[in-house]
Short mmCIF file of C-alpha atoms in Angstrom, two decimals:
data_model
loop_
_atom_site.label_atom_id
_atom_site.label_comp_id
_atom_site.label_asym_id
_atom_site.label_seq_id
_atom_site.Cartn_x
_atom_site.Cartn_y
_atom_site.Cartn_z
CA UNK A 158 -26.34 17.07 -21.64
CA UNK A 159 -25.12 19.17 -24.49
CA UNK A 160 -21.41 20.91 -24.11
CA UNK A 161 -23.46 24.24 -24.12
CA UNK A 162 -25.99 23.36 -21.55
CA UNK A 163 -23.16 21.71 -19.33
CA UNK A 164 -21.22 25.39 -19.40
CA UNK A 165 -24.15 27.26 -19.07
CA UNK A 166 -25.05 25.32 -15.99
CA UNK A 167 -21.68 25.52 -14.51
CA UNK A 168 -21.93 29.44 -15.12
CA UNK A 169 -25.36 29.25 -13.59
CA UNK A 170 -24.03 28.05 -10.56
CA UNK A 171 -20.76 30.09 -9.74
CA UNK A 172 -22.66 33.30 -9.88
CA UNK A 173 -25.50 32.09 -7.69
CA UNK A 174 -22.80 30.60 -5.27
CA UNK A 175 -21.21 33.83 -5.74
CA UNK A 176 -24.31 35.92 -5.20
CA UNK A 177 -25.42 33.23 -2.22
CA UNK A 178 -22.29 34.66 -0.49
CA UNK A 179 -22.57 38.55 -1.39
CA UNK A 180 -26.39 38.48 -0.01
CA UNK A 181 -25.41 36.74 3.27
CA UNK A 182 -22.83 39.68 3.83
CA UNK A 183 -25.47 41.57 5.25
CA UNK A 184 -26.68 39.54 7.55
CA UNK A 185 -23.63 39.19 8.89
CA UNK A 186 -22.83 42.71 8.82
CA UNK A 187 -25.56 43.57 11.41
CA UNK A 188 -23.67 42.45 14.42
CA UNK A 189 -20.71 43.69 13.52
CA UNK A 190 -22.21 47.42 13.09
CA UNK A 191 -22.90 47.01 16.91
CA UNK A 192 -19.39 48.50 17.93
CA UNK A 193 -19.62 51.22 15.88
CA UNK A 194 -23.06 52.41 17.03
CA UNK A 195 -22.20 52.50 20.63
CA UNK A 196 -19.07 54.03 19.93
CA UNK A 197 -20.53 57.16 17.61
CA UNK A 198 -24.02 57.11 18.66
CA UNK A 199 -24.15 55.82 22.18
CA UNK A 200 -26.85 52.95 21.83
CA UNK A 201 -27.30 51.22 24.92
CA UNK A 202 -27.82 47.15 25.15
CA UNK A 203 -31.15 47.74 24.87
CA UNK A 204 -31.10 49.55 21.42
CA UNK A 205 -28.49 47.13 19.77
CA UNK A 206 -30.25 44.41 21.11
CA UNK A 207 -33.37 45.78 18.89
CA UNK A 208 -31.73 46.05 16.13
CA UNK A 209 -30.41 42.54 16.31
CA UNK A 210 -33.86 41.59 16.81
CA UNK A 211 -34.69 43.63 13.52
CA UNK A 212 -32.83 41.88 11.43
CA UNK A 213 -32.94 38.14 13.00
CA UNK A 214 -36.60 38.23 13.65
CA UNK A 215 -38.19 39.63 10.84
CA UNK A 216 -35.74 37.59 8.41
CA UNK A 217 -36.61 34.56 10.38
CA UNK A 218 -40.68 35.19 10.00
CA UNK A 219 -40.39 36.42 6.42
CA UNK A 220 -38.56 34.15 5.12
CA UNK A 221 -41.10 30.78 4.52
CA UNK A 222 -43.84 33.59 3.70
CA UNK A 223 -41.39 34.59 0.70
CA UNK A 224 -40.88 30.70 0.00
CA UNK A 225 -44.79 30.18 0.03
CA UNK A 226 -45.23 33.08 -2.65
CA UNK A 227 -42.81 31.74 -4.53
CA UNK A 228 -44.60 28.49 -4.58
CA UNK A 229 -47.48 29.98 -5.84
CA UNK A 230 -45.81 31.38 -8.99
CA UNK A 231 -41.79 32.36 -9.60
CA UNK A 232 -40.43 34.99 -9.12
CA UNK A 233 -36.74 34.65 -10.17
CA UNK A 234 -36.35 38.84 -9.74
CA UNK A 235 -36.79 38.31 -5.73
CA UNK A 236 -33.09 37.09 -6.25
CA UNK A 237 -31.18 39.98 -7.12
CA UNK A 238 -33.95 42.52 -6.26
CA UNK A 239 -33.28 40.84 -2.44
CA UNK A 240 -29.92 41.31 -2.65
CA UNK A 241 -30.17 44.73 -3.86
CA UNK A 242 -32.44 45.41 -0.61
CA UNK A 243 -30.12 43.66 1.77
CA UNK A 244 -27.12 45.76 0.65
CA UNK A 245 -28.93 49.29 0.67
CA UNK A 246 -30.86 48.79 3.78
CA UNK A 247 -27.24 48.48 5.50
CA UNK A 248 -25.64 51.02 3.51
CA UNK A 249 -28.51 53.47 4.93
CA UNK A 250 -27.99 52.44 8.45
CA UNK A 251 -24.75 54.98 8.90
CA UNK A 252 -26.65 57.85 7.19
CA UNK A 253 -29.35 59.59 10.19
CA UNK A 254 -28.70 59.41 13.44
CA UNK A 255 -32.14 58.40 14.45
CA UNK A 256 -32.85 55.33 16.08
CA UNK A 257 -36.64 54.68 14.71
CA UNK A 258 -34.81 55.24 10.73
CA UNK A 259 -31.74 53.03 11.13
CA UNK A 260 -34.29 50.08 12.63
CA UNK A 261 -36.22 50.64 9.88
CA UNK A 262 -33.82 50.15 7.38
CA UNK A 263 -31.95 47.43 9.19
CA UNK A 264 -35.61 45.45 9.07
CA UNK A 265 -35.46 46.02 5.61
CA UNK A 266 -32.32 44.67 4.75
CA UNK A 267 -33.29 41.55 6.85
CA UNK A 268 -36.17 41.46 4.51
CA UNK A 269 -34.22 41.35 1.33
CA UNK A 270 -32.11 38.83 2.97
CA UNK A 271 -35.29 36.99 3.24
CA UNK A 272 -36.31 37.49 -0.13
CA UNK A 273 -33.48 35.93 -1.78
CA UNK A 274 -33.18 32.97 -0.01
CA UNK A 275 -35.96 30.53 -1.55
CA UNK A 276 -36.18 31.44 -5.05
CA UNK A 277 -32.36 31.25 -5.12
CA UNK A 278 -32.26 27.57 -3.58
CA UNK A 279 -34.89 26.74 -5.97
CA UNK A 280 -32.69 27.73 -9.21
CA UNK A 281 -29.16 26.57 -7.59
CA UNK A 282 -31.09 23.13 -7.49
CA UNK A 283 -31.53 23.30 -10.99
CA UNK A 284 -28.51 24.78 -11.96
CA UNK A 285 -26.46 21.79 -10.32
CA UNK A 286 -29.53 19.56 -11.78
CA UNK A 287 -29.99 18.31 -8.26
CA UNK A 288 -26.29 17.46 -7.70
CA UNK A 289 -25.83 17.48 -3.76
CA UNK A 290 -22.47 18.25 -4.18
CA UNK A 291 -23.14 21.42 -6.36
CA UNK A 292 -26.05 22.68 -3.15
CA UNK A 293 -23.14 21.81 -1.01
CA UNK A 294 -21.05 24.72 -2.80
CA UNK A 295 -24.30 27.31 -3.02
CA UNK A 296 -24.55 26.49 0.84
CA UNK A 297 -20.85 27.09 1.45
CA UNK A 298 -21.28 30.74 -0.13
CA UNK A 299 -23.55 31.87 2.42
CA UNK A 300 -21.60 30.65 4.93
CA UNK A 301 -18.58 32.54 3.40
CA UNK A 302 -20.78 35.58 3.13
CA UNK A 303 -21.82 35.24 6.40
CA UNK A 304 -18.29 35.05 7.70
CA UNK A 305 -16.99 37.45 5.27
CA UNK A 306 -19.67 40.58 6.41
CA UNK A 307 -17.62 41.45 9.49
CA UNK A 308 -14.23 41.78 8.15
CA UNK A 309 -15.84 44.04 5.43
CA UNK A 310 -17.72 46.24 8.10
CA UNK A 311 -14.69 46.21 10.06
CA UNK A 312 -12.51 47.08 7.14
CA UNK A 313 -14.52 49.98 5.81
CA UNK A 314 -16.09 51.72 8.57
CA UNK A 315 -12.74 51.37 10.43
CA UNK A 316 -11.54 53.74 8.40
CA UNK A 317 -14.52 55.76 7.73
CA UNK A 318 -16.53 55.39 10.73
CA UNK A 319 -20.69 55.29 9.82
CA UNK A 320 -20.64 57.99 7.34
CA UNK A 321 -19.00 55.18 5.32
CA UNK A 322 -21.91 52.72 4.97
CA UNK A 323 -23.14 53.60 1.66
CA UNK A 324 -19.80 51.83 0.48
CA UNK A 325 -21.04 48.48 1.98
CA UNK A 326 -23.43 48.62 -0.80
CA UNK A 327 -20.82 47.80 -3.54
CA UNK A 328 -20.75 44.36 -3.39
CA UNK A 329 -24.88 44.09 -3.53
CA UNK A 330 -25.20 46.69 -6.63
CA UNK A 331 -22.07 44.20 -8.27
CA UNK A 332 -23.87 41.25 -7.40
CA UNK A 333 -27.28 42.78 -8.49
CA UNK A 334 -26.41 43.59 -11.84
CA UNK A 335 -24.41 40.10 -12.61
CA UNK A 336 -27.52 37.77 -11.38
CA UNK A 337 -30.13 40.10 -13.32
CA UNK A 338 -27.61 39.47 -16.27
CA UNK A 339 -27.56 35.71 -15.56
CA UNK A 340 -31.51 35.57 -14.99
CA UNK A 341 -32.31 37.77 -18.47
CA UNK A 342 -30.05 36.09 -20.88
CA UNK A 343 -29.05 32.65 -19.44
CA UNK A 344 -30.53 30.97 -17.05
CA UNK A 345 -34.03 28.91 -17.44
CA UNK A 346 -35.33 27.73 -14.19
CA UNK A 347 -36.91 24.35 -13.72
CA UNK A 348 -40.54 23.79 -14.73
CA UNK A 349 -42.96 25.53 -12.16
CA UNK A 350 -42.46 23.22 -8.71
CA UNK A 351 -45.99 21.27 -9.50
CA UNK A 352 -44.47 20.08 -12.70
CA UNK A 353 -41.47 19.13 -11.47
CA UNK A 354 -43.07 16.85 -8.89
CA UNK A 355 -45.25 15.47 -11.35
CA UNK A 356 -47.63 13.69 -9.18
CA UNK A 357 -45.84 13.31 -6.27
CA UNK A 358 -47.12 14.52 -2.92
CA UNK A 359 -45.78 16.71 0.04
CA UNK A 360 -44.86 14.76 3.10
CA UNK A 361 -45.24 17.37 5.82
CA UNK A 362 -44.59 14.60 8.69
CA UNK A 363 -41.10 14.12 7.86
CA UNK A 364 -40.25 17.97 6.86
CA UNK A 365 -41.67 18.59 10.25
CA UNK A 366 -38.75 16.12 11.44
CA UNK A 367 -36.13 17.57 9.63
CA UNK A 368 -37.39 21.12 10.34
CA UNK A 369 -36.79 20.29 14.44
CA UNK A 370 -33.29 19.17 12.97
CA UNK A 371 -32.63 22.21 11.29
CA UNK A 372 -33.48 24.56 14.22
CA UNK A 373 -31.52 22.50 16.79
CA UNK A 374 -28.58 22.89 14.32
CA UNK A 375 -28.92 26.75 14.00
CA UNK A 376 -28.75 26.94 17.63
CA UNK A 377 -26.04 24.73 18.43
CA UNK A 378 -23.81 26.62 15.84
CA UNK A 379 -24.82 30.21 17.03
CA UNK A 380 -24.41 29.15 20.47
CA UNK A 381 -20.52 28.15 19.76
CA UNK A 382 -20.25 31.27 17.76
CA UNK A 383 -21.49 33.30 20.49
CA UNK A 384 -19.83 31.11 23.14
CA UNK A 385 -16.75 28.69 22.19
CA UNK A 386 -14.15 32.05 22.33
CA UNK A 387 -15.09 32.95 25.89
CA UNK A 388 -14.85 29.00 26.46
CA UNK A 389 -11.63 28.10 25.05
CA UNK A 390 -10.16 31.32 26.49
CA UNK A 391 -11.00 30.10 30.07
CA UNK A 392 -10.52 26.71 29.18
CA UNK A 393 -6.60 27.45 28.77
CA UNK A 394 -6.28 30.48 30.83
CA UNK A 395 -5.47 32.28 27.63
CA UNK A 396 -5.94 35.88 25.86
CA UNK A 397 -8.35 36.84 23.37
CA UNK A 398 -6.11 35.66 20.12
CA UNK A 399 -6.32 32.02 21.26
CA UNK A 400 -10.11 32.33 21.69
CA UNK A 401 -10.57 34.17 18.09
CA UNK A 402 -8.41 30.92 16.73
CA UNK A 403 -10.79 28.57 18.02
CA UNK A 404 -13.61 30.54 16.33
CA UNK A 405 -11.59 30.67 13.22
CA UNK A 406 -10.96 26.61 13.42
CA UNK A 407 -14.50 26.14 13.62
CA UNK A 408 -15.18 28.32 10.81
CA UNK A 409 -12.93 26.67 8.32
CA UNK A 410 -13.18 22.78 9.33
CA UNK A 411 -17.46 24.06 8.84
CA UNK A 412 -16.38 24.77 5.31
CA UNK A 413 -14.71 21.32 4.81
CA UNK A 414 -17.91 19.54 6.32
CA UNK A 415 -20.44 21.39 3.75
CA UNK A 416 -18.64 20.33 0.93
CA UNK A 417 -17.80 16.72 2.98
CA UNK A 418 -21.74 16.58 2.92
CA UNK A 419 -22.49 16.46 -0.81
CA UNK A 420 -19.98 13.73 -1.65
CA UNK A 421 -20.90 11.75 1.44
CA UNK A 422 -24.64 11.80 0.62
CA UNK A 423 -23.63 10.99 -3.13
CA UNK A 424 -21.96 7.83 -1.96
CA UNK A 425 -24.10 6.67 0.97
CA UNK A 426 -27.31 8.42 0.51
CA UNK A 427 -28.60 11.91 2.24
CA UNK A 428 -30.76 10.20 4.83
CA UNK A 429 -27.99 7.73 6.17
CA UNK A 430 -25.26 10.69 5.86
CA UNK A 431 -27.64 13.38 8.09
CA UNK A 432 -28.15 10.57 10.46
CA UNK A 433 -24.40 9.53 11.22
CA UNK A 434 -23.79 13.85 11.11
CA UNK A 435 -26.26 14.57 13.61
CA UNK A 436 -25.27 11.57 15.94
CA UNK A 437 -21.11 12.25 15.68
CA UNK A 438 -22.17 15.75 16.52
CA UNK A 439 -23.22 14.59 19.99
CA UNK A 440 -19.80 12.48 20.66
CA UNK A 441 -17.83 15.23 19.45
CA UNK A 442 -19.27 18.11 21.42
CA UNK A 443 -19.37 16.24 24.93
CA UNK A 444 -15.49 15.68 23.63
CA UNK A 445 -15.50 19.85 23.78
CA UNK A 446 -16.73 20.11 27.32
CA UNK A 447 -14.37 17.49 28.77
CA UNK A 448 -11.29 17.99 26.51
CA UNK A 449 -8.55 19.68 29.01
CA UNK A 450 -5.53 21.67 27.27
CA UNK A 451 -4.86 22.37 23.83
CA UNK A 452 -6.17 19.35 22.34
CA UNK A 453 -9.32 21.12 22.43
CA UNK A 454 -8.38 22.24 19.00
CA UNK A 455 -8.70 19.01 17.69
CA UNK A 456 -12.57 18.52 19.43
CA UNK A 457 -13.58 22.02 17.74
CA UNK A 458 -12.26 20.82 14.81
CA UNK A 459 -14.22 18.08 14.60
CA UNK A 460 -17.45 19.59 16.28
CA UNK A 461 -16.92 22.28 12.92
CA UNK A 462 -16.54 19.37 10.46
CA UNK A 463 -19.33 17.42 11.59
CA UNK A 464 -21.69 19.42 12.75
CA UNK A 465 -22.07 21.20 9.00
CA UNK A 466 -21.95 18.15 7.27
CA UNK A 467 -25.72 18.26 7.34
CA UNK A 468 -26.38 21.65 5.98
CA UNK A 469 -26.96 21.66 2.33
CA UNK A 470 -28.64 18.11 2.52
CA UNK A 471 -31.40 19.40 4.85
CA UNK A 472 -32.28 22.19 2.15
CA UNK A 473 -32.27 19.05 -0.69
CA UNK A 474 -34.14 16.89 1.50
CA UNK A 475 -36.76 19.55 2.70
CA UNK A 476 -36.92 20.40 -0.90
CA UNK A 477 -38.12 16.97 -1.80
CA UNK A 478 -39.84 16.67 1.37
CA UNK A 479 -42.44 19.39 -0.11
CA UNK A 480 -41.98 18.54 -3.70
CA UNK A 481 -45.08 21.02 -4.68
CA UNK A 482 -43.66 23.74 -2.03
CA UNK A 483 -40.22 24.30 -2.94
CA UNK A 484 -39.89 27.39 -1.91
CA UNK A 485 -41.63 27.23 1.80
CA UNK A 486 -39.18 23.76 2.00
CA UNK A 487 -36.50 26.21 0.55
CA UNK A 488 -37.15 29.40 3.16
CA UNK A 489 -37.14 26.97 5.94
CA UNK A 490 -34.04 24.84 5.75
CA UNK A 491 -31.78 27.60 4.21
CA UNK A 492 -33.22 30.58 5.62
CA UNK A 493 -34.08 29.63 9.18
CA UNK A 494 -31.17 27.56 9.86
CA UNK A 495 -29.09 30.95 9.47
CA UNK A 496 -31.42 33.19 11.52
CA UNK A 497 -33.67 31.13 14.23
CA UNK A 498 -30.52 30.25 16.22
CA UNK A 499 -29.74 33.70 17.24
CA UNK A 500 -33.60 33.76 18.52
CA UNK A 501 -31.98 31.37 21.02
CA UNK A 502 -28.59 32.68 22.27
CA UNK A 503 -29.91 35.61 24.59
CA UNK A 504 -31.08 32.96 26.56
CA UNK A 505 -28.27 30.74 26.54
CA UNK A 506 -26.75 34.17 27.74
CA UNK A 507 -28.63 34.21 30.48
CA UNK A 508 -27.44 30.69 31.35
CA UNK A 509 -24.16 31.80 31.25
CA UNK A 510 -24.45 34.42 33.58
CA UNK A 511 -26.19 32.58 36.33
CA UNK A 512 -23.75 29.22 35.99
CA UNK A 513 -20.68 29.17 33.91
CA UNK A 514 -19.68 28.79 30.25
CA UNK A 515 -18.77 24.81 30.73
CA UNK A 516 -22.77 24.42 32.11
CA UNK A 517 -23.78 26.44 29.11
CA UNK A 518 -21.84 24.22 26.55
CA UNK A 519 -22.74 21.24 28.26
CA UNK A 520 -26.61 22.62 27.73
CA UNK A 521 -26.00 22.90 23.88
CA UNK A 522 -25.75 18.81 23.86
CA UNK A 523 -29.88 19.27 23.58
CA UNK A 524 -29.52 20.30 20.43
CA UNK A 525 -28.17 17.87 18.98
CA UNK A 526 -29.09 15.38 21.01
CA UNK A 527 -32.85 16.25 19.91
CA UNK A 528 -31.46 16.61 16.20
CA UNK A 529 -30.18 12.84 16.47
CA UNK A 530 -33.77 11.43 17.64
CA UNK A 531 -35.60 13.40 14.76
CA UNK A 532 -33.57 12.49 11.89
CA UNK A 533 -33.64 8.84 12.97
CA UNK A 534 -37.03 8.92 11.53
CA UNK A 535 -36.54 10.43 8.11
CA UNK A 536 -37.35 8.40 5.30
CA UNK A 537 -35.59 8.84 2.32
CA UNK A 538 -37.63 11.09 -0.32
CA UNK A 539 -39.19 8.86 -3.11
CA UNK A 540 -38.82 9.68 -6.62
CA UNK A 541 -36.65 12.67 -6.02
CA UNK A 542 -36.75 14.90 -9.49
CA UNK A 543 -32.97 16.79 -10.63
CA UNK A 544 -34.30 19.28 -12.61
CA UNK A 545 -31.29 20.59 -14.87
CA UNK A 546 -30.50 24.49 -16.82
CA UNK A 547 -31.38 25.02 -20.36
CA UNK A 548 -29.87 27.86 -21.91
CA UNK A 549 -33.15 30.78 -22.90
CA UNK A 550 -32.49 34.14 -24.07
CA UNK A 551 -36.04 34.74 -23.30
CA UNK A 552 -36.56 34.33 -20.18
CA UNK A 553 -37.20 38.15 -17.95
CA UNK A 554 -38.16 38.68 -14.73
CA UNK A 555 -42.14 37.98 -15.18
CA UNK A 556 -41.41 34.10 -14.12
CA UNK A 557 -42.34 32.99 -17.67
CA UNK A 558 -40.70 30.36 -20.07
CA UNK A 559 -40.59 29.97 -23.49
CA UNK A 560 -40.30 25.83 -22.45
CA UNK A 561 -39.39 23.31 -20.10
CA UNK A 562 -36.40 22.41 -19.12
CA UNK A 563 -35.86 19.01 -19.33
CA UNK A 564 -35.83 16.71 -16.41
#
């Protein structure tokens, strides 16, 4: 690969990582809007749940659909367009004091998030030349954005109130313009999926097992994000600061785990790494439930670390198992990994009210156990293709290409 192509690939990767962070800011922003809707519009719990489900459920359903669409034809314009819609939906949520309007724009924001993921994952795989480490950085970008969403909302609306929601669109506007420029002038996506696969067939059985693991991991991480702070406060008889510190530890070590997963996969193979990570997660989560005293923070760090190791590997494995349907695979492994766990969180809340927080976290053990059993039967993909990026000044939003990227 020439120096120019290498520099182009690096620049494209950086823009896609940053763009993923910007896009997922708006998925993380929805829960952070809740206190402002309650304080200024006096929405009740039913209304708030409706807004959350509008973003979560529609996004969960739409992401595989957008993936299937991009499998039929490359649609790179969905990347900046999805980002823009995600930002504009959140920006409009505070403008009109009408629940129906608010519900619609929040749902549109969720659709924007969904539209972004499948095609961006395809482009990221091309820009990183299929590197597991590169894809781990791309996945981390989404995690960082999701975590930054509440901070952005609080910083802006804490000063302006809901009237300031249009300011939340600024990152989306900037990200949209930069990504669009990249697509037009620099980035030539890999060849069409069917070309890249060249004779390879889809392994739906393996992809089904992988999807089980993806859903289980999502349930686990959403459950921990919802109840870990309260659990640690209860365990240590401490205040909210201690509980929030536990969430910070979980997120920080989760970021490390995401990056570590790519490096472990390069050294030991993806399937072996995924199997071991899910198995160790079972042990770490059991330790979290049983560990007394301040040492619980050590186990929180371990859960965050090993629980996040498989994240980016799920994405690339899915793309290789569905070699002719990369968009569908990305929509499931990258999109549902973020959103589907939110659908189970209310059920965990009912369990917590009926029993206790330790019982609820113990129930979460089912998720990594099932995931571990599912990935035990995963095969290592055969003939995985590693596309690369080639400079192309002619790529437009039509998805047409003047030439093929080398494989």
